Coordinates of N, CA and C in Angstrom, one line a residue:
Chain A
G484 N -31.1 143.8 22.5 CA -29.8 143.1 22.9 C -29.9 141.9 23.6
A485 N -28.7 141.3 23.8 CA -28.5 140.0 24.5 C -28.9 140.2 26.1
V486 N -29.3 139.2 26.8 CA -29.7 139.4 28.0 C -28.7 138.5 29.0
V487 N -28.3 139.2 30.1 CA -27.3 138.4 31.0 C -28.1 138.8 32.3
S488 N -28.3 137.5 33.1 CA -29.0 137.7 34.3 C -27.8 137.3 35.4
Q489 N -28.0 138.2 36.3 CA -27.2 138.0 37.6 C -27.9 137.7 38.7
H490 N -27.5 136.8 39.5 CA -28.3 136.5 40.7 C -27.3 136.0 41.9
P491 N -27.7 136.5 43.1 CA -28.9 137.3 43.5 C -28.7 138.8 43.4
S492 N -29.8 139.6 43.4 CA -29.5 141.0 43.2 C -28.9 141.7 44.4
W493 N -29.2 141.1 45.5 CA -28.5 141.7 46.8 C -28.5 140.5 47.8
V494 N -27.4 140.6 48.6 CA -27.2 139.6 49.6 C -26.5 140.3 50.8
I495 N -27.0 139.7 52.0 CA -26.4 140.0 53.2 C -26.0 138.8 53.8
C496 N -24.7 138.9 54.3 CA -24.0 137.6 54.8 C -23.2 138.1 56.1
K497 N -22.9 137.0 56.8 CA -22.1 137.1 58.0 C -20.7 137.2 57.7
S498 N -19.8 137.8 58.4 CA -18.4 137.7 58.2 C -17.9 136.4 58.4
G499 N -17.1 135.8 57.5 CA -16.5 134.6 57.5 C -17.1 133.6 56.8
T500 N -18.3 133.9 56.2 CA -19.0 132.9 55.2 C -18.8 133.2 53.9
S501 N -19.2 132.3 53.1 CA -19.1 132.5 51.6 C -20.2 132.8 50.7
V502 N -20.0 133.5 49.8 CA -21.2 133.9 48.9 C -20.9 133.6 47.5
K503 N -21.9 133.0 46.8 CA -21.8 132.7 45.5 C -22.6 133.6 44.6
I504 N -22.2 134.1 43.6 CA -22.9 134.9 42.7 C -22.9 134.4 41.3
E505 N -24.2 134.2 40.8 CA -24.1 133.7 39.3 C -24.5 134.7 38.3
C506 N -23.8 134.4 37.2 CA -23.9 135.2 36.0 C -24.3 134.2 34.7
R507 N -25.4 134.4 34.1 CA -26.0 133.5 33.1 C -26.2 134.5 31.7
S508 N -25.7 134.0 30.7 CA -26.1 134.6 29.6 C -27.3 133.8 29.0
L509 N -28.5 134.5 28.7 CA -29.7 133.8 28.4 C -29.9 133.3 27.1
D510 N -29.3 134.2 26.1 CA -29.7 134.0 24.8 C -28.5 134.1 23.8
F511 N -27.3 133.9 24.3 CA -26.1 133.7 23.5 C -25.3 132.9 24.2
Q512 N -24.1 132.6 23.6 CA -23.1 131.9 24.3 C -21.9 132.8 24.6
A513 N -21.7 132.9 25.8 CA -20.6 133.8 26.3 C -19.2 133.3 26.5
T514 N -18.6 133.4 25.5 CA -17.2 132.9 25.4 C -16.3 133.5 26.6
T515 N -16.6 134.8 26.8 CA -15.8 135.6 27.8 C -16.7 136.2 28.8
M516 N -16.4 136.1 30.0 CA -17.3 136.8 31.1 C -16.3 137.6 31.9
F517 N -16.7 138.6 32.4 CA -15.8 139.6 33.1 C -16.6 139.9 34.5
W518 N -15.6 139.8 35.6 CA -16.4 140.3 37.0 C -15.8 141.5 37.3
Y519 N -16.5 142.4 37.8 CA -16.0 143.8 38.2 C -16.7 143.9 39.6
R520 N -15.9 144.8 40.3 CA -16.2 145.3 41.6 C -16.5 146.8 41.5
Q521 N -17.4 147.3 42.1 CA -17.5 148.9 41.9 C -17.9 149.3 43.6
F522 N -17.0 150.1 44.1 CA -17.4 150.8 45.3 C -18.1 152.1 45.1
P523 N -18.8 152.6 46.1 CA -19.6 153.7 45.9 C -18.7 154.9 45.3
K524 N -19.5 155.5 44.3 CA -19.0 156.7 43.7 C -17.6 156.3 42.9
Q525 N -17.3 155.2 42.6 CA -16.1 154.8 42.0 C -16.4 154.1 40.7
S526 N -15.4 154.0 39.7 CA -15.8 153.3 38.5 C -15.7 151.8 38.7
L527 N -16.0 151.2 37.7 CA -16.0 149.7 37.7 C -14.4 149.3 37.7
M528 N -14.1 148.3 38.5 CA -12.8 147.9 38.8 C -12.9 146.2 38.2
L529 N -12.2 146.2 37.2 CA -12.2 144.7 36.7 C -11.4 143.9 37.7
M530 N -12.1 142.7 38.0 CA -11.4 141.7 39.0 C -10.8 140.7 38.1
A531 N -11.5 140.1 37.2 CA -10.9 138.9 36.5 C -11.8 138.8 35.2
T532 N -11.1 138.0 34.3 CA -11.6 137.7 33.0 C -11.5 136.1 33.0
S533 N -12.8 135.5 32.5 CA -12.7 134.2 32.5 C -13.3 133.7 31.0
N534 N -12.6 132.8 30.5 CA -12.9 132.2 29.3 C -13.5 130.8 29.5
E535 N -14.6 130.3 28.9 CA -15.3 129.1 29.1 C -14.1 128.0 29.0
G536 N -14.0 127.2 30.1 CA -13.3 125.9 30.3 C -11.7 126.1 30.5
S537 N -11.5 127.3 30.9 CA -10.2 127.7 31.3 C -10.1 128.4 32.5
K538 N -8.9 128.7 33.1 CA -8.8 129.3 34.3 C -9.0 130.7 34.2
A539 N -9.5 131.4 35.0 CA -9.6 132.9 35.1 C -8.4 133.6 35.2
T540 N -8.4 134.9 34.6 CA -7.2 135.6 34.6 C -7.5 136.7 35.5
Y541 N -6.7 136.8 36.5 CA -7.0 137.9 37.7 C -6.1 139.0 37.5
E542 N -6.8 140.2 37.8 CA -6.2 141.4 37.7 C -5.1 141.5 38.8
Q543 N -4.1 142.4 38.8 CA -3.2 142.7 39.9 C -3.9 143.1 41.1
G544 N -3.5 142.5 42.1 CA -4.1 142.8 43.5 C -5.4 142.1 43.9
V545 N -5.9 141.2 43.2 CA -7.1 140.6 43.4 C -6.8 139.2 43.8
E546 N -7.3 138.6 44.9 CA -6.7 137.4 45.5 C -7.7 136.3 44.8
K547 N -6.9 135.5 44.1 CA -7.6 134.4 43.3 C -8.1 133.4 44.2
D548 N -7.7 133.2 45.5 CA -8.1 132.2 46.4 C -9.2 132.8 47.3
K549 N -9.4 134.1 47.1 CA -10.5 134.5 47.8 C -11.9 134.8 47.1
F550 N -11.6 135.2 45.8 CA -12.6 135.4 44.7 C -12.3 134.2 43.7
L551 N -13.2 133.1 44.0 CA -13.1 131.9 43.2 C -14.1 132.1 41.9
I552 N -13.6 132.0 40.8 CA -14.5 132.2 39.5 C -14.4 130.9 38.7
N553 N -15.5 130.5 38.4 CA -15.8 129.2 37.8 C -16.6 129.5 36.5
H554 N -16.1 129.3 35.3 CA -16.7 129.5 33.9 C -16.8 128.1 33.3
A555 N -17.7 127.2 33.7 CA -17.7 125.9 33.5 C -18.6 125.7 32.0
S556 N -19.3 126.5 31.8 CA -20.1 126.3 30.5 C -20.2 127.9 29.8
L557 N -20.7 127.7 28.5 CA -20.7 128.9 27.7 C -21.9 129.9 28.1
T558 N -22.6 129.3 29.2 CA -23.7 130.3 29.5 C -23.8 130.6 31.1
L559 N -22.8 130.1 31.7 CA -22.9 130.4 33.2 C -21.3 130.6 33.7
S560 N -21.2 131.5 34.6 CA -19.9 131.9 35.4 C -20.5 132.2 36.8
T561 N -19.6 131.7 37.7 CA -20.0 132.1 39.0 C -18.7 132.7 39.7
L562 N -19.1 133.5 40.6 CA -17.9 134.1 41.6 C -18.3 133.9 43.0
T563 N -17.3 133.2 43.7 CA -17.6 132.8 45.0 C -16.6 133.7 45.9
V564 N -17.2 134.5 46.8 CA -16.5 135.4 47.6 C -16.3 134.5 48.9
T565 N -15.0 134.1 49.3 CA -14.9 133.1 50.3 C -14.4 133.8 51.6
S566 N -14.8 133.4 52.8 CA -14.5 134.0 53.8 C -14.7 135.5 53.9
A567 N -15.9 135.9 53.5 CA -16.2 137.3 53.3 C -15.9 138.1 54.6
H568 N -15.5 139.2 54.4 CA -15.3 140.2 55.5 C -16.0 141.7 55.1
P569 N -16.2 142.5 56.1 CA -17.0 143.8 55.9 C -16.3 144.5 54.7
E570 N -15.1 144.5 54.7 CA -14.4 145.3 53.5 C -14.7 144.8 52.1
D571 N -15.2 143.6 52.0 CA -15.7 143.0 50.9 C -17.1 143.3 50.3
S572 N -17.6 144.2 51.1 CA -19.0 144.7 50.7 C -18.7 145.6 49.6
S573 N -19.7 145.3 48.7 CA -19.4 146.1 47.4 C -20.4 145.8 46.5
F574 N -20.5 146.4 45.1 CA -21.3 146.0 44.1 C -20.6 145.2 43.2
Y575 N -21.0 144.1 43.0 CA -20.2 143.2 41.9 C -21.1 143.0 40.8
I576 N -20.6 143.3 39.5 CA -21.1 143.0 38.3 C -20.5 142.3 37.3
C577 N -21.2 141.3 36.6 CA -20.6 140.5 35.6 C -21.1 141.1 34.0
S578 N -20.2 140.9 33.3 CA -20.6 141.0 32.0 C -20.1 139.8 31.1
A579 N -20.8 139.8 30.1 CA -20.5 138.6 29.0 C -20.3 139.1 27.6
R580 N -19.4 138.3 27.0 CA -19.3 138.6 25.5 C -19.1 137.5 24.7
G581 N -19.7 137.5 23.4 CA -19.5 136.2 22.7 C -18.2 136.0 22.2
G582 N -17.9 135.6 20.8 CA -16.6 135.6 20.4 C -15.8 136.7 20.4
Q583 N -14.4 136.4 20.2 CA -13.6 137.5 20.4 C -13.8 138.7 19.4
G584 N -14.2 138.4 18.2 CA -14.7 139.5 17.4 C -15.9 140.5 17.7
D585 N -16.4 139.8 18.8 CA -17.7 140.7 19.3 C -17.0 141.7 20.2
T586 N -17.7 142.9 20.1 CA -17.1 143.9 20.7 C -17.9 144.4 22.0
E587 N -19.2 144.2 21.8 CA -20.1 144.7 23.0 C -20.2 143.5 24.1
A588 N -20.0 144.0 25.3 CA -20.3 143.0 26.5 C -21.5 143.5 27.1
F589 N -22.3 142.5 27.3 CA -23.6 142.9 28.1 C -23.6 142.6 29.6
F590 N -24.1 143.6 30.2 CA -24.1 143.6 31.8 C -25.1 142.7 32.5
G591 N -24.8 142.1 33.6 CA -25.8 141.6 34.5 C -26.3 142.8 35.3
Q592 N -27.4 142.5 36.1 CA -28.0 143.5 36.9 C -27.1 143.9 38.1
G593 N -26.1 143.1 38.5 CA -25.3 143.5 39.6 C -25.8 142.9 40.9
T594 N -24.8 142.6 41.7 CA -25.2 142.1 43.1 C -24.6 143.0 44.0
R595 N -25.5 143.5 45.0 CA -25.1 144.3 46.2 C -24.8 143.3 47.2
L596 N -23.5 143.2 47.5 CA -22.9 142.5 48.8 C -22.6 143.2 50.0
T597 N -23.5 142.8 51.0 CA -23.2 143.4 52.3 C -22.7 142.4 53.4
V598 N -21.5 142.7 54.0 CA -20.9 141.7 54.9 C -21.0 142.3 56.3
V599 N -21.7 141.7 57.2 CA -22.0 142.2 58.5 C -21.2 141.3 59.6
Chain B
G1085 N 1.0 153.9 29.5 CA 0.0 153.2 30.3 C -1.3 153.5 29.5
Q1086 N -2.3 152.8 29.9 CA -3.6 153.0 29.4 C -4.5 153.9 30.2
N1087 N -5.3 154.8 29.8 CA -5.8 155.7 30.7 C -7.2 156.3 29.9
I1088 N -8.0 156.6 30.9 CA -9.3 157.3 30.2 C -9.6 158.4 31.2
D1089 N -9.8 159.7 30.6 CA -10.2 160.8 31.4 C -11.4 161.4 31.0
Q1090 N -12.2 161.7 32.0 CA -13.5 162.3 32.0 C -13.9 163.2 33.2
P1091 N -14.7 164.2 33.1 CA -14.9 165.1 34.2 C -15.7 164.2 35.2
T1092 N -15.4 164.7 36.5 CA -16.2 164.0 37.6 C -17.5 164.1 37.7
E1093 N -17.9 165.5 37.6 CA -19.2 165.9 37.8 C -19.6 167.1 36.9
M1094 N -20.8 167.0 36.3 CA -21.3 168.1 35.6 C -22.9 168.5 36.0
T1095 N -23.2 169.7 36.0 CA -24.6 169.9 36.2 C -25.3 170.7 35.0
A1096 N -26.6 170.3 34.6 CA -27.2 171.0 33.6 C -28.7 171.2 33.9
T1097 N -29.4 171.9 33.1 CA -30.7 172.2 33.4 C -31.7 171.4 32.5
E1098 N -32.7 171.2 33.1 CA -33.8 170.2 32.5 C -34.3 171.1 31.0
G1099 N -34.1 170.3 30.0 CA -34.4 170.8 28.8 C -33.4 171.1 27.8
A1100 N -32.1 171.5 28.6 CA -30.9 171.8 27.8 C -30.2 170.7 27.3
I1101 N -29.0 171.2 26.8 CA -28.1 170.2 26.1 C -26.7 170.1 26.9
V1102 N -26.2 169.1 27.0 CA -24.9 168.9 27.8 C -24.0 167.9 27.0
Q1103 N -22.6 168.2 27.1 CA -21.7 167.4 26.3 C -20.7 167.0 27.4
I1104 N -20.6 165.6 27.5 CA -19.6 165.0 28.4 C -18.3 164.5 27.6
N1105 N -17.2 164.9 27.8 CA -16.0 164.7 27.2 C -15.3 163.5 27.6
C1106 N -14.4 162.9 26.7 CA -13.6 161.8 27.3 C -12.5 161.7 26.4
T1107 N -11.3 161.6 26.9 CA -10.2 161.4 26.2 C -9.5 160.1 26.8
Y1108 N -8.8 159.4 25.7 CA -8.3 157.9 26.0 C -6.9 157.8 25.5
Q1109 N -6.2 156.8 26.2 CA -4.8 156.5 25.6 C -4.9 154.9 26.0
T1110 N -4.9 154.1 24.9 CA -5.0 152.8 25.0 C -4.0 152.1 24.2
S1111 N -3.7 150.7 24.4 CA -2.7 149.9 23.5 C -3.5 149.3 22.5
G1112 N -3.6 149.9 21.2 CA -4.5 149.6 20.3 C -5.8 150.2 20.4
F1113 N -6.7 149.9 19.5 CA -8.1 150.7 19.8 C -9.2 149.8 19.0
N1114 N -10.1 149.4 19.6 CA -11.2 148.7 18.9 C -12.5 149.3 19.3
G1115 N -12.7 150.6 19.5 CA -13.9 151.3 19.8 C -14.1 151.9 21.0
L1116 N -15.0 152.7 21.2 CA -15.2 153.5 22.4 C -16.7 153.4 22.7
F1117 N -16.9 153.2 23.9 CA -18.3 152.8 24.5 C -18.8 153.9 25.5
W1118 N -20.0 154.2 25.4 CA -20.7 155.0 26.5 C -21.7 154.2 27.1
Y1119 N -21.7 154.3 28.4 CA -22.6 153.5 29.2 C -23.3 154.6 30.2
Q1120 N -24.5 154.3 30.7 CA -25.2 155.2 31.7 C -25.5 154.1 32.8
Q1121 N -25.2 154.7 34.0 CA -25.3 154.0 35.2 C -26.1 154.8 36.3
H1122 N -27.3 154.4 36.6 CA -28.0 154.9 37.7 C -27.4 154.3 39.0
A1123 N -27.7 155.0 40.1 CA -27.1 154.7 41.4 C -27.7 153.3 41.8
G1124 N -26.7 152.3 42.2 CA -27.2 151.1 42.6 C -27.6 150.1 41.5
E1125 N -27.4 150.6 40.4 CA -27.7 149.8 39.3 C -26.4 149.5 38.3
A1126 N -26.6 148.3 37.4 CA -25.5 148.1 36.5 C -25.7 149.1 35.5
P1127 N -24.4 149.1 34.8 CA -24.4 150.1 33.4 C -25.2 149.5 32.5
T1128 N -26.0 150.5 31.6 CA -26.6 150.0 30.4 C -25.8 150.7 29.2
F1129 N -25.9 150.0 28.2 CA -25.3 150.5 26.9 C -26.0 151.6 26.3
L1130 N -25.1 152.7 25.9 CA -25.8 153.8 25.2 C -25.1 153.8 23.8
S1131 N -23.9 153.6 23.5 CA -23.3 154.0 22.2 C -22.2 153.2 22.0
Y1132 N -21.8 153.0 20.8 CA -20.3 152.5 20.4 C -19.8 153.1 19.1
N1133 N -18.7 153.8 19.3 CA -18.1 154.2 18.1 C -16.7 153.7 17.7
V1134 N -16.6 153.2 16.4 CA -15.2 152.7 16.2 C -14.6 153.6 14.9
L1135 N -15.6 154.1 14.2 CA -15.1 155.2 13.2 C -15.2 156.6 13.6
D1136 N -14.4 157.4 13.1 CA -14.7 158.8 13.3 C -15.9 159.3 12.9
G1137 N -16.4 160.3 13.6 CA -17.7 161.0 13.4 C -18.7 161.0 14.4
L1138 N -20.0 161.3 14.1 CA -21.0 161.5 14.9 C -21.9 160.4 14.7
E1139 N -22.3 159.8 15.9 CA -23.5 158.8 15.8 C -24.7 159.3 16.5
E1140 N -25.8 159.3 15.9 CA -27.0 159.9 16.5 C -28.1 158.9 16.9
K1141 N -28.4 158.9 18.0 CA -29.5 157.9 18.5 C -30.4 158.6 19.3
G1142 N -31.5 159.1 18.8 CA -32.6 159.8 19.6 C -32.1 161.1 20.1
R1143 N -32.2 161.2 21.6 CA -31.6 162.3 22.3 C -30.3 162.3 22.5
F1144 N -29.7 161.1 22.3 CA -28.2 160.9 22.5 C -27.4 160.8 21.3
S1145 N -26.2 161.4 21.2 CA -25.3 161.3 20.2 C -23.7 161.1 20.7
S1146 N -23.1 160.3 19.9 CA -21.7 160.2 20.3 C -20.8 160.5 19.4
F1147 N -19.6 161.1 19.5 CA -18.8 161.5 18.5 C -17.3 160.8 19.0
L1148 N -16.5 160.6 17.9 CA -15.2 160.0 18.1 C -14.2 160.6 17.1
S1149 N -13.0 161.1 17.6 CA -11.8 161.4 16.8 C -10.9 160.5 17.4
R1150 N -10.5 159.6 16.4 CA -9.4 158.6 16.6 C -8.0 159.3 16.8
S1151 N -7.8 160.3 15.9 CA -6.6 160.9 15.8 C -6.2 161.8 17.1
K1152 N -7.3 162.2 17.6 CA -7.3 163.0 19.0 C -7.4 162.2 20.1
G1153 N -7.8 160.8 20.1 CA -8.1 160.1 21.2 C -9.2 160.7 22.1
Y1154 N -10.2 161.3 21.3 CA -11.4 162.0 22.0 C -12.6 161.5 21.6
S1155 N -13.6 161.6 22.6 CA -14.9 161.3 22.2 C -15.7 162.2 23.1
Y1156 N -17.0 162.3 22.7 CA -17.9 163.1 23.6 C -19.3 162.4 23.5
L1157 N -20.1 162.5 24.5 CA -21.5 162.1 24.6 C -22.4 163.4 24.6
L1158 N -23.3 163.6 23.7 CA -24.1 164.8 23.6 C -25.5 164.3 24.1
L1159 N -25.9 165.0 25.1 CA -27.4 164.8 25.5 C -28.3 166.1 25.4
K1160 N -29.4 165.7 24.6 CA -30.2 166.9 24.1 C -31.6 166.7 24.9
E1161 N -32.3 167.9 25.0 CA -33.6 167.8 25.6 C -33.5 167.2 27.1
L1162 N -32.6 167.6 28.0 CA -32.4 166.9 29.0 C -33.7 166.6 30.0
Q1163 N -33.8 165.5 30.5 CA -34.9 165.1 31.5 C -34.4 164.7 32.7
M1164 N -35.2 164.8 33.8 CA -34.8 164.5 35.0 C -34.1 163.0 35.2
K1165 N -34.8 162.2 34.4 CA -34.3 160.8 34.5 C -33.0 160.6 33.8
D1166 N -32.3 161.7 33.3 CA -31.1 161.5 32.7 C -29.9 161.7 33.9
S1167 N -30.3 162.0 35.0 CA -29.4 162.3 36.0 C -28.9 160.8 36.5
A1168 N -27.7 160.7 36.2 CA -26.9 159.4 36.4 C -25.6 159.7 36.1
S1169 N -24.7 158.4 36.3 CA -23.1 158.5 36.0 C -23.1 158.1 34.5
Y1170 N -22.3 158.8 33.7 CA -21.9 158.2 32.4 C -20.5 157.9 32.3
L1171 N -20.4 156.6 31.9 CA -18.9 155.9 31.9 C -18.6 155.9 30.5
C1172 N -17.4 156.4 30.2 CA -16.6 156.0 29.0 C -15.7 155.0 29.0
A1173 N -15.7 154.1 28.0 CA -14.8 153.0 28.1 C -14.3 152.7 26.6
A1174 N -12.9 152.6 26.6 CA -12.2 152.2 25.2 C -11.9 150.8 25.3
M1175 N -11.9 150.2 24.3 CA -11.5 148.8 24.1 C -10.1 148.7 23.4
D1176 N -9.3 148.1 24.1 CA -7.9 147.9 23.6 C -7.7 146.9 22.5
S1177 N -6.4 146.6 22.1 CA -6.1 145.7 21.0 C -6.6 144.2 21.5
N1178 N -6.6 144.0 22.8 CA -7.0 142.6 23.4 C -8.5 142.5 23.6
Y1179 N -9.2 143.5 23.1 CA -10.8 143.5 23.3 C -11.0 143.7 24.6
Q1180 N -10.1 144.2 25.5 CA -10.4 144.5 26.9 C -11.0 146.0 27.0
L1181 N -11.9 146.2 27.9 CA -12.6 147.6 28.1 C -11.8 148.3 29.1
I1182 N -11.2 149.5 28.8 CA -10.4 150.2 29.8 C -11.7 151.4 30.3
W1183 N -11.8 151.4 31.6 CA -13.0 152.3 32.0 C -12.5 153.6 32.4
G1184 N -13.3 154.7 32.3 CA -13.1 155.9 33.0 C -13.7 155.9 34.3
A1185 N -13.6 156.8 35.0 CA -14.2 157.0 36.5 C -15.6 157.2 36.5
G1186 N -16.1 157.7 35.2 CA -17.5 158.2 35.1 C -17.7 159.5 35.4
T1187 N -18.8 160.1 34.9 CA -19.1 161.5 35.1 C -20.5 161.6 35.7
K1188 N -20.5 162.2 36.7 CA -22.1 162.2 37.3 C -22.7 163.3 37.0
L1189 N -23.8 163.1 36.3 CA -24.5 164.3 35.7 C -25.7 164.6 36.4
I1190 N -25.7 165.8 37.1 CA -26.9 166.3 37.8 C -27.7 167.3 37.1
I1191 N -29.1 166.9 37.0 CA -30.0 167.8 36.2 C -30.7 168.4 37.2
K1192 N -31.0 169.8 36.9 CA -31.8 170.8 37.9 C -32.9 171.1 37.1
P1193 N -34.1 171.3 37.8 CA -35.2 171.8 37.1 C -35.2 173.1 36.6

């Protein structure tokens, strides 16, 4: 299957700082990328959907000014958690999909964010 | 609204067979996915069904009934490493995945 690389795998940051998470599709062009957040023992929660070259579509309740998503190329999307707080500590996962006719989305390894 | 239901937790014995059920309601339908997720890791793809019937892949099989909005994942010859959460996800008409909360499968020796 296709490979999606997410970096970093884990990060600890101080409250008030910003953290950037990268998601790269290594061997295919990702027309659409999805960003999820997952709290312990809970399912994936879709935060936003981004299409290359356009603004991300955020799910209800997700602050677009706090979770900045950039999908500048067909192989790279970034999620920046701005002014992080301890309640932002979570597991963040990206997934990438090719054209709209493609059904399978491939997941990155996930990023464990801990805000202290 | 769109909804996915699956049991929260199941327990099975090593070497046995377990079936994890999933019912779904979506706006349109473009297939049903099963993913395995070990604690602290991202989900990994197990199966995709878009037509009715059973798809077998090694020890894992997945079944779909579109008329009933129902799917199951069947795991045979259970191994301890199969202890994980199993996520059911249905793809709607916009090709968006609607996720279930996951079924935590506990395997006992």
